[in-house]
CSV table of C-alpha atoms and ligand atoms in Angstrom, one decimal:
chain,number,residue,atom,x,y,z
C,233,MET,CA,86.5,54.0,103.7
C,234,ALA,CA,87.1,50.7,105.6
C,235,ILE,CA,89.3,52.5,108.0
C,236,ALA,CA,86.7,55.2,108.6
C,237,ARG,CA,84.1,52.6,109.3
C,238,ARG,CA,86.3,50.8,111.8
C,239,TRP,CA,86.8,54.0,113.7
C,240,ARG,CA,83.1,54.7,113.7
C,241,SER,CA,82.3,51.4,115.2
C,242,ILE,CA,84.4,52.0,118.3
C,243,PRO,CA,81.7,52.7,120.9
C,244,ARG,CA,82.7,55.3,123.5
C,245,ALA,CA,85.8,57.4,124.2
C,246,PRO,CA,88.0,56.0,121.5
C,247,TYR,CA,90.3,58.9,122.2
C,248,SER,CA,91.4,57.3,125.5
C,249,ARG,CA,93.4,54.7,123.6
C,250,PHE,CA,96.0,57.4,123.0
C,251,THR,CA,98.4,58.3,125.7
C,252,LEU,CA,101.4,60.4,124.8
C,253,MET,CA,102.0,63.4,122.7
C,254,LEU,CA,105.7,63.4,121.8
C,255,ARG,CA,105.8,66.2,119.3
C,256,LEU,CA,104.2,69.0,121.3
C,257,LYS,CA,106.2,70.8,124.0
C,258,ASN,CA,102.9,71.9,125.6
C,259,ASP,CA,100.3,69.3,125.1
C,260,THR,CA,98.0,70.4,128.0
C,261,LEU,CA,95.1,71.2,125.7
C,262,ILE,CA,95.2,67.8,124.0
C,263,ARG,CA,95.4,66.1,127.4
C,264,ALA,CA,92.5,68.1,128.8
C,265,LEU,CA,90.4,67.3,125.7
C,266,LEU,CA,91.1,63.6,126.2
C,267,ARG,CA,90.4,64.0,129.9
C,268,GLN,CA,93.9,62.9,130.9
C,269,PRO,CA,95.6,64.5,134.0
C,270,THR,CA,97.2,67.9,133.6
C,271,ALA,CA,99.1,70.2,136.0
C,272,TYR,CA,96.7,73.1,135.3
C,273,THR,CA,93.6,74.0,133.2
C,274,PRO,CA,94.6,75.0,129.6
C,275,VAL,CA,93.2,78.2,128.2
C,276,TRP,CA,92.7,79.8,124.8
C,277,ILE,CA,90.3,82.5,123.7
C,278,MET,CA,87.9,82.4,120.8
C,279,ARG,CA,88.9,85.2,118.3
C,280,GLN,CA,92.2,85.5,120.2
C,281,ALA,CA,93.8,87.0,117.1
C,282,GLY,CA,91.5,89.9,116.3
C,283,ARG,CA,90.7,93.6,116.4
C,284,TYR,CA,91.4,94.1,120.2
C,285,LEU,CA,95.1,93.7,119.4
C,286,PRO,CA,96.8,96.7,117.9
C,287,GLU,CA,99.4,94.5,116.1
C,288,TYR,CA,96.5,92.6,114.4
C,289,ASN,CA,95.0,95.9,113.2
C,290,ARG,CA,98.5,96.9,111.8
C,291,THR,CA,98.9,93.6,109.9
C,292,ARG,CA,95.3,93.8,108.6
C,293,ALA,CA,96.1,97.3,107.3
C,294,ARG,CA,99.2,95.9,105.5
C,295,ALA,CA,97.1,93.2,104.0
C,296,GLY,CA,94.5,95.7,102.8
C,297,SER,CA,91.4,94.1,104.3
C,298,PHE,CA,90.2,91.2,106.5
C,299,LEU,CA,89.7,88.9,103.5
C,300,GLU,CA,93.1,89.8,101.9
C,301,LEU,CA,94.6,88.9,105.3
C,302,CYS,CA,92.8,85.5,105.3
C,303,ARG,CA,94.1,84.9,101.8
C,304,ASN,CA,97.7,85.7,102.5
C,305,PRO,CA,99.2,82.7,104.3
C,306,ASP,CA,102.3,84.7,105.4
C,307,LEU,CA,100.3,87.4,107.1
C,308,ALA,CA,97.6,85.0,108.3
C,309,THR,CA,100.4,83.0,110.0
C,310,GLU,CA,101.8,86.2,111.5
C,311,VAL,CA,98.4,87.1,113.1
C,312,THR,CA,97.8,83.4,114.2
C,313,LEU,CA,101.0,83.8,116.3
C,314,GLN,CA,100.5,87.3,117.6
C,315,PRO,CA,98.4,86.5,120.7
C,316,LEU,CA,101.0,83.8,121.7
C,317,SER,CA,103.7,86.4,121.9
C,318,ARG,CA,101.7,88.4,124.4
C,319,PHE,CA,100.0,85.8,126.5
C,320,ALA,CA,100.8,82.3,127.9
C,321,LEU,CA,98.0,80.7,125.8
C,322,ASP,CA,97.9,76.9,125.5
C,323,ALA,CA,96.7,76.8,121.9
C,324,ALA,CA,96.8,78.7,118.6
C,325,ILE,CA,93.8,78.8,116.3
C,326,VAL,CA,94.3,79.1,112.5
C,327,PHE,CA,93.5,82.6,111.4
C,328,SER,CA,90.7,82.3,108.8
C,329,ASP,CA,86.9,82.5,108.8
C,330,ILE,CA,84.0,80.0,108.6
C,331,LEU,CA,82.7,81.7,105.5
C,332,THR,CA,85.6,80.5,103.3
C,333,ILE,CA,83.6,77.4,102.3
C,334,PRO,CA,80.6,79.3,100.8
C,335,ASP,CA,83.1,81.7,99.2
C,336,ALA,CA,84.8,78.7,97.6
C,337,MET,CA,81.4,77.5,96.4
C,338,GLY,CA,81.1,80.7,94.4
C,339,LEU,CA,78.9,82.9,96.6
C,340,GLY,CA,81.3,85.8,96.5
C,341,LEU,CA,82.2,86.8,100.0
C,342,HIS,CA,83.1,90.3,101.0
C,343,PHE,CA,83.0,92.3,104.2
C,344,VAL,CA,81.3,95.6,104.6
C,345,GLU,CA,83.2,97.8,107.1
C,346,GLY,CA,81.2,97.8,110.4
C,347,GLU,CA,78.5,95.5,109.0
C,348,GLY,CA,80.1,92.1,108.8
C,349,PRO,CA,80.0,89.5,106.0
C,350,ARG,CA,78.0,89.8,102.8
C,351,PHE,CA,77.6,87.5,99.8
C,352,GLU,CA,77.3,88.9,96.3
C,353,ARG,CA,75.3,85.8,95.2
C,354,PRO,CA,73.3,84.5,98.2
C,355,LEU,CA,71.1,81.4,97.6
C,356,GLN,CA,67.8,83.0,96.7
C,357,HIS,CA,66.5,80.4,94.2
C,358,GLU,CA,66.1,76.6,94.2
C,359,ALA,CA,68.3,76.4,91.0
C,360,ALA,CA,71.2,78.1,92.8
C,361,ILE,CA,71.0,75.5,95.6
C,362,LEU,CA,70.8,72.6,93.1
C,363,ARG,CA,73.8,73.9,91.2
C,364,LEU,CA,76.1,73.9,94.3
C,365,ALA,CA,79.1,71.6,94.3
C,366,VAL,CA,81.4,70.5,97.1
C,367,PRO,CA,84.6,72.5,96.8
C,368,GLU,CA,87.9,70.5,96.6
C,369,PRO,CA,89.9,72.0,99.5
C,370,ARG,CA,93.3,71.5,97.9
C,371,GLN,CA,92.1,73.4,94.9
C,372,HIS,CA,89.6,76.0,96.1
C,373,LEU,CA,90.8,76.5,99.7
C,374,ARG,CA,94.4,76.1,99.2
C,375,TYR,CA,95.3,79.4,100.9
C,376,VAL,CA,93.7,78.2,104.2
C,377,LEU,CA,95.7,74.9,104.0
C,378,ASP,CA,98.9,76.9,103.3
C,379,THR,CA,98.2,78.9,106.4
C,380,VAL,CA,97.6,75.8,108.4
C,381,ARG,CA,100.9,74.3,107.2
C,382,GLN,CA,102.9,77.5,107.8
C,383,ALA,CA,101.4,78.1,111.2
C,384,HIS,CA,102.1,74.5,112.2
C,385,ASP,CA,105.7,74.9,111.1
C,386,ALA,CA,106.1,78.3,112.8
C,387,LEU,CA,104.7,76.9,116.1
C,388,ALA,CA,107.3,74.1,116.0
C,389,GLY,CA,105.3,72.2,118.5
C,390,ARG,CA,105.1,75.0,121.1
C,391,VAL,CA,101.3,74.5,121.5
C,392,PRO,CA,98.7,72.7,119.5
C,393,LEU,CA,97.1,74.3,116.4
C,394,ILE,CA,93.3,74.4,116.2
C,395,GLY,CA,91.7,74.1,112.8
C,396,PHE,CA,88.0,74.9,112.4
C,397,ALA,CA,84.9,75.1,110.2
C,398,GLY,CA,81.3,76.3,110.6
C,399,SER,CA,78.6,73.7,111.1
C,400,PRO,CA,76.5,72.8,108.0
C,401,PHE,CA,73.5,74.6,109.5
C,402,THR,CA,75.4,77.8,110.5
C,403,LEU,CA,76.9,78.0,107.0
C,404,ALA,CA,73.5,77.6,105.5
C,405,CYS,CA,72.1,80.4,107.6
C,406,TYR,CA,74.6,82.8,106.1
C,407,MET,CA,74.4,81.4,102.5
C,408,VAL,CA,70.6,81.8,102.3
C,409,GLU,CA,70.4,85.1,104.3
C,410,GLY,CA,73.3,86.6,102.3
C,411,GLY,CA,74.9,88.1,105.4
C,412,SER,CA,74.6,88.6,109.2
C,413,SER,CA,71.2,88.5,110.9
C,414,THR,CA,69.9,88.1,114.4
C,415,ASP,CA,67.2,85.5,113.5
C,416,PHE,CA,68.2,84.1,110.1
C,417,HIS,CA,64.6,83.9,109.0
C,418,ALA,CA,65.5,83.2,105.3
C,419,PHE,CA,66.9,79.8,106.0
C,420,LYS,CA,64.5,79.1,108.8
C,421,THR,CA,61.6,79.8,106.4
C,422,MET,CA,63.2,77.3,104.0
C,423,LEU,CA,63.5,74.5,106.5
C,424,TYR,CA,59.9,74.8,107.4
C,425,SER,CA,58.5,75.3,104.0
C,426,ARG,CA,61.0,73.4,101.8
C,427,PRO,CA,62.6,70.9,104.1
C,428,GLN,CA,63.9,68.7,101.3
C,429,LEU,CA,65.7,71.6,99.7
C,430,ALA,CA,67.1,72.7,103.1
C,431,HIS,CA,68.4,69.1,103.5
C,432,HIS,CA,70.0,69.2,100.0
C,433,LEU,CA,71.9,72.3,101.0
C,434,LEU,CA,72.9,70.9,104.4
C,435,GLU,CA,74.1,67.7,102.7
C,436,ILE,CA,76.4,69.7,100.4
C,437,ASN,CA,77.7,71.7,103.3
C,438,CYS,CA,78.2,68.6,105.4
C,439,ARG,CA,80.4,67.0,102.7
C,440,ALA,CA,82.3,70.3,102.2
C,441,VAL,CA,83.0,70.6,106.0
C,442,ILE,CA,84.2,67.0,106.3
C,443,ALA,CA,86.6,67.4,103.3
C,444,TYR,CA,87.8,70.8,104.6
C,445,LEU,CA,88.5,69.6,108.2
C,446,ASN,CA,90.3,66.5,107.0
C,447,ALA,CA,92.5,68.6,104.7
C,448,GLN,CA,93.3,70.9,107.7
C,449,ILE,CA,94.2,67.9,109.7
C,450,ASP,CA,96.5,66.6,106.9
C,451,ALA,CA,98.0,70.1,106.7
C,452,GLY,CA,98.9,70.1,110.5
C,453,ALA,CA,95.8,71.0,112.6
C,454,ASP,CA,96.1,69.1,115.9
C,455,VAL,CA,92.5,69.8,117.1
C,456,VAL,CA,89.4,70.7,115.1
C,457,MET,CA,86.5,72.9,116.3
C,458,ILE,CA,83.1,73.1,114.7
C,459,PHE,CA,81.3,76.4,115.2
C,460,ASP,CA,77.5,75.9,115.3
C,461,THR,CA,77.0,79.5,116.2
C,462,TRP,CA,73.4,79.7,115.3
C,463,GLY,CA,72.1,76.2,116.3
C,464,GLY,CA,70.6,77.8,119.3
C,465,LEU,CA,68.0,79.6,117.1
C,466,LEU,CA,66.2,76.3,116.5
C,467,THR,CA,63.5,74.5,118.3
C,468,THR,CA,64.6,71.2,119.9
C,469,SER,CA,63.2,69.1,117.1
C,470,ALA,CA,64.5,71.4,114.3
C,471,PHE,CA,67.9,71.3,116.0
C,472,HIS,CA,67.9,67.5,115.9
C,473,GLU,CA,66.9,67.4,112.3
C,474,PHE,CA,68.7,70.3,110.7
C,475,SER,CA,71.9,70.8,112.8
C,476,LEU,CA,72.6,67.9,115.2
C,477,ALA,CA,72.2,65.1,112.5
C,478,TYR,CA,74.8,66.9,110.4
C,479,LEU,CA,77.2,67.6,113.3
C,480,LYS,CA,77.2,63.9,114.0
C,481,ARG,CA,78.0,63.1,110.3
C,482,VAL,CA,80.8,65.6,110.5
C,483,VAL,CA,82.3,64.0,113.6
C,484,ASP,CA,81.9,60.5,112.0
C,485,GLY,CA,83.6,61.7,108.8
C,486,ILE,CA,86.7,63.4,110.3
C,487,GLN,CA,89.8,61.5,110.9
C,488,ARG,CA,90.5,60.9,114.6
C,489,GLN,CA,94.3,60.6,114.3
C,490,ARG,CA,97.3,61.7,112.2
C,491,ASP,CA,100.5,59.7,112.4
C,492,GLY,CA,99.2,57.9,115.5
C,493,GLU,CA,98.4,61.1,117.3
C,494,PRO,CA,94.8,61.8,118.4
C,495,ILE,CA,93.0,64.7,116.7
C,496,PRO,CA,90.2,65.7,119.2
C,497,SER,CA,87.1,67.5,118.0
C,498,ILE,CA,85.2,70.3,119.8
C,499,ILE,CA,81.6,71.2,119.0
C,500,PHE,CA,80.3,74.6,120.0
C,501,THR,CA,76.6,75.2,119.7
C,502,LYS,CA,75.9,78.7,121.0
C,503,GLY,CA,72.6,78.6,122.8
C,504,GLY,CA,72.7,74.8,122.9
C,505,GLY,CA,72.9,74.4,126.7
C,506,GLN,CA,69.8,72.3,126.9
C,507,TRP,CA,71.1,69.8,124.2
C,508,ILE,CA,74.5,69.0,125.7
C,509,ARG,CA,73.8,65.3,126.1
C,510,GLU,CA,72.7,65.0,122.4
C,511,ILE,CA,75.8,66.9,121.3
C,512,VAL,CA,77.9,64.5,123.4
C,513,ALA,CA,76.3,61.6,121.6
C,514,THR,CA,77.8,62.8,118.3
C,515,GLY,CA,81.1,61.3,119.5
C,516,CYS,CA,83.0,64.6,119.8
C,517,ALA,CA,85.8,64.9,122.3
C,518,ALA,CA,84.6,68.1,123.8
C,519,VAL,CA,81.5,70.4,124.0
C,520,GLY,CA,81.9,74.2,124.0
C,521,LEU,CA,79.6,76.1,126.3
C,522,ASP,CA,78.4,79.6,126.2
C,523,TRP,CA,78.2,81.7,129.4
C,524,THR,CA,74.5,81.0,130.0
C,525,VAL,CA,75.3,77.5,131.1
C,526,ASP,CA,76.5,76.5,134.6
C,527,ILE,CA,79.5,74.5,133.7
C,528,GLY,CA,79.4,72.5,136.9
C,529,ALA,CA,75.8,71.4,136.3
C,530,ALA,CA,76.7,70.5,132.7
C,531,ARG,CA,79.5,68.3,133.9
C,532,ALA,CA,77.2,66.6,136.4
C,533,HIS,CA,74.7,66.1,133.6
C,534,ILE,CA,77.0,64.4,131.1
C,535,GLY,CA,79.3,62.5,133.4
C,536,GLN,CA,82.8,61.5,132.3
C,537,ASP,CA,82.1,61.1,128.6
C,538,VAL,CA,83.6,64.3,127.1
C,539,ALA,CA,85.6,67.4,128.0
C,540,LEU,CA,83.9,70.8,128.4
C,541,GLN,CA,85.2,74.1,127.0
C,542,GLY,CA,84.3,77.5,128.2
C,543,ASN,CA,82.6,79.6,129.5
C,544,LEU,CA,83.5,83.0,130.9
C,545,ASP,CA,81.2,85.8,129.7
C,546,PRO,CA,83.3,87.9,127.3
C,547,ALA,CA,81.9,91.0,128.9
C,548,VAL,CA,83.9,90.2,132.0
C,549,LEU,CA,87.1,91.1,130.0
C,550,LEU,CA,85.7,94.7,129.8
C,551,SER,CA,85.9,95.0,133.6
C,552,SER,CA,88.8,95.3,136.1
C,553,ARG,CA,91.7,93.0,137.0
C,554,GLU,CA,90.0,92.1,140.3
C,555,VAL,CA,86.7,91.2,138.7
C,556,ILE,CA,88.4,89.2,135.9
C,557,ARG,CA,90.4,87.2,138.5
C,558,HIS,CA,87.3,86.6,140.6
C,559,GLU,CA,85.1,85.5,137.7
C,560,ALA,CA,87.8,83.2,136.3
C,561,GLN,CA,88.0,81.5,139.7
C,562,GLN,CA,84.2,81.1,139.7
C,563,VAL,CA,84.3,79.2,136.4
C,564,LEU,CA,87.1,77.0,137.6
C,565,ALA,CA,85.4,76.3,140.9
C,566,ALA,CA,82.1,75.6,139.1
C,567,PHE,CA,83.8,72.9,136.9
C,568,GLY,CA,85.5,71.6,140.0
C,569,PRO,CA,88.5,69.3,140.5
C,570,GLY,CA,89.9,67.0,137.9
C,571,SER,CA,90.8,67.0,134.2
C,572,GLY,CA,88.5,67.6,131.2
C,573,HIS,CA,88.1,71.4,131.3
C,574,VAL,CA,89.5,73.7,128.6
C,575,PHE,CA,89.1,77.3,129.8
C,576,ASN,CA,87.7,79.7,127.2
C,577,LEU,CA,85.2,82.5,126.8
C,578,GLY,CA,81.5,81.6,126.1
C,579,HIS,CA,81.9,83.4,122.7
C,580,GLY,CA,84.5,85.5,120.9
C,581,VAL,CA,86.5,88.2,122.6
C,582,SER,CA,85.1,91.7,122.1
C,583,GLN,CA,87.0,94.1,119.9
C,584,PHE,CA,86.8,96.6,122.8
C,585,THR,CA,88.7,94.4,125.2
C,586,PRO,CA,91.9,96.0,126.6
C,587,PRO,CA,94.6,93.6,125.6
C,588,GLN,CA,96.2,93.5,129.1
C,589,ASN,CA,92.9,92.0,130.5
C,590,VAL,CA,93.4,88.9,128.4
C,591,GLY,CA,96.8,88.5,130.0
C,592,VAL,CA,95.2,88.9,133.5
C,593,LEU,CA,92.7,86.2,132.6
C,594,VAL,CA,95.3,83.7,131.2
C,595,ASP,CA,97.5,84.1,134.2
C,596,ALA,CA,94.6,83.8,136.6
C,597,VAL,CA,93.5,80.6,135.0
C,598,HIS,CA,97.0,79.1,135.2
C,599,GLU,CA,97.5,80.3,138.8
C,600,TYR,CA,94.1,79.3,140.3
C,601,SER,CA,93.6,76.0,138.4
C,602,ARG,CA,96.6,74.2,139.9
C,603,ALA,CA,94.6,73.7,143.1
C,604,PHE,CA,92.0,71.7,141.0
C,605,HIS,CA,94.5,69.2,139.5
M,146,LIG,O1,89.3,82.6,116.8
M,146,LIG,C1,90.2,83.1,116.1
M,146,LIG,O2,91.1,83.9,116.5
M,146,LIG,C2,90.3,82.6,114.7
M,146,LIG,C3,89.7,83.3,113.7
M,146,LIG,C4,88.2,83.3,113.5
M,146,LIG,C5,87.6,84.4,112.8
M,146,LIG,N1,86.3,84.1,112.6
M,146,LIG,C6,88.3,85.7,112.4
M,146,LIG,C7,87.5,86.8,112.2
M,146,LIG,C8,87.2,82.4,113.7
M,146,LIG,C9,87.3,81.0,114.4
M,146,LIG,C10,86.0,82.9,113.1
M,146,LIG,C11,84.7,82.1,113.1
M,146,LIG,C12,83.5,82.8,112.6
M,146,LIG,N2,83.4,83.7,111.6
M,146,LIG,C13,82.2,82.5,113.1
M,146,LIG,C14,81.9,81.5,114.2
M,146,LIG,C15,82.3,81.9,115.5
M,146,LIG,C16,81.5,83.0,116.1
M,146,LIG,O3,82.1,84.1,116.3
M,146,LIG,O4,80.3,82.8,116.3
M,146,LIG,C17,81.3,83.3,112.4
M,146,LIG,C18,79.8,83.3,112.7
M,146,LIG,C19,82.1,84.0,111.4
M,146,LIG,C20,81.5,84.9,110.4
M,146,LIG,C21,82.0,86.3,110.6
M,146,LIG,N3,83.3,86.6,110.4
M,146,LIG,C22,81.3,87.4,111.1
M,146,LIG,C23,79.9,87.4,111.5
M,146,LIG,C24,82.2,88.4,111.1
M,146,LIG,C25,82.0,89.9,111.5
M,146,LIG,C26,82.0,89.9,113.0
M,146,LIG,C27,82.5,91.3,113.5
M,146,LIG,O5,82.8,91.3,114.7
M,146,LIG,O6,82.6,92.2,112.7
M,146,LIG,C28,83.5,87.9,110.7
M,146,LIG,C29,84.7,88.7,110.6
M,146,LIG,C30,85.9,88.2,111.4
M,146,LIG,N4,86.3,86.9,111.5
M,146,LIG,C31,86.8,89.0,112.1
M,146,LIG,C32,87.8,88.2,112.6
M,146,LIG,C33,89.1,88.5,113.4
M,146,LIG,C34,86.8,90.5,112.3
M,146,LIG,C35,87.1,91.1,110.9
M,146,LIG,C36,88.0,92.2,110.9
M,146,LIG,O7,89.2,92.1,111.2
M,146,LIG,O8,87.5,93.3,110.4
């Protein structure tokens, strides 16, 4: 606790105290997240292991279903590495899902083919919310930690491994709604009509996310990313009260180093372009941007405090080689010269993306970005 407090009291850019990554053969991502010089702009793709890859679909079929794949550390490790065999990506992301936490809380996650996630026991009554307990990651989420450990070992330092969790708010959206939605009115109704109950749920989620991310870091995650996928559904004041406050607590609660190596954190609030400064103030190392934001304007707006990740429109990957190369160059040019940019899409890759287009993008980013470093 005393150590956590001490880290918390370091004012700005505590990450800059770290200089070298000795274990990683390719530490470009870590350097860019710490805004240190790199030879080129690192790139990885949200949902890089997913249904657009035929080898992913084959492994998923062997596992039986998406959830069985998540729960099988050998196969989850296999798919974590699959995109790296095809493309010169600068990071791997642990193959899992943000909904493992509510599942570990007993909500009973399953996936309906073509419809996305569904909970057998969504939080429909006050009593169910008051009964919730913070899961112990090493007990209830052991399969994820085993995947992190195995993926970390299998990578052997080739590139960093990204661990992740959903934000307390985004998890609450699914837990109360019971599945996917476009507006998540169930939890939004609760936060307006029963704010204390909403805060109780967010508090439990917050403690769960902190414990889960720290356990992933202990197991070998080199970077952590927090997906606040639905934060952009909120008004500015509701965003502050029901999402941002908890994002800050998560950033405060996660360890910033392991064995003397920095563990940078990335916060991605989809639709949060107008709150970038507030997100920076959480103390995260980097902010993820969706494609609606001008990354150059965002950089000018926040100064040198954090790195930025993003933000090519995933739809670009459905077009041609020429268009992909041109649009990649546009994003690089918009960010401009210097370090502190991690190239990514503005959201997950579409399942209808031709795999070779991801290769075109990764190579274009590596090729064009050298001029900016
Ligand atoms: O990025 C990666 O490659 C790592 C794996 C990853 C998955 N989900 C695998 C997955 C990550 C980081 C996530 C995060 C996640 N999961 C989020 C936040 C990011 C985002 O996309 O906004 C959310 C909201 C979820 C919840 C979730 N999981 C939904 C809504 C769905 C259905 C979406 C769909 O396209 O059908 C999932 C399923 C899921 N998670 C798939 C994958 C590869 C597809 C499942 C399949 O193979 O059938």
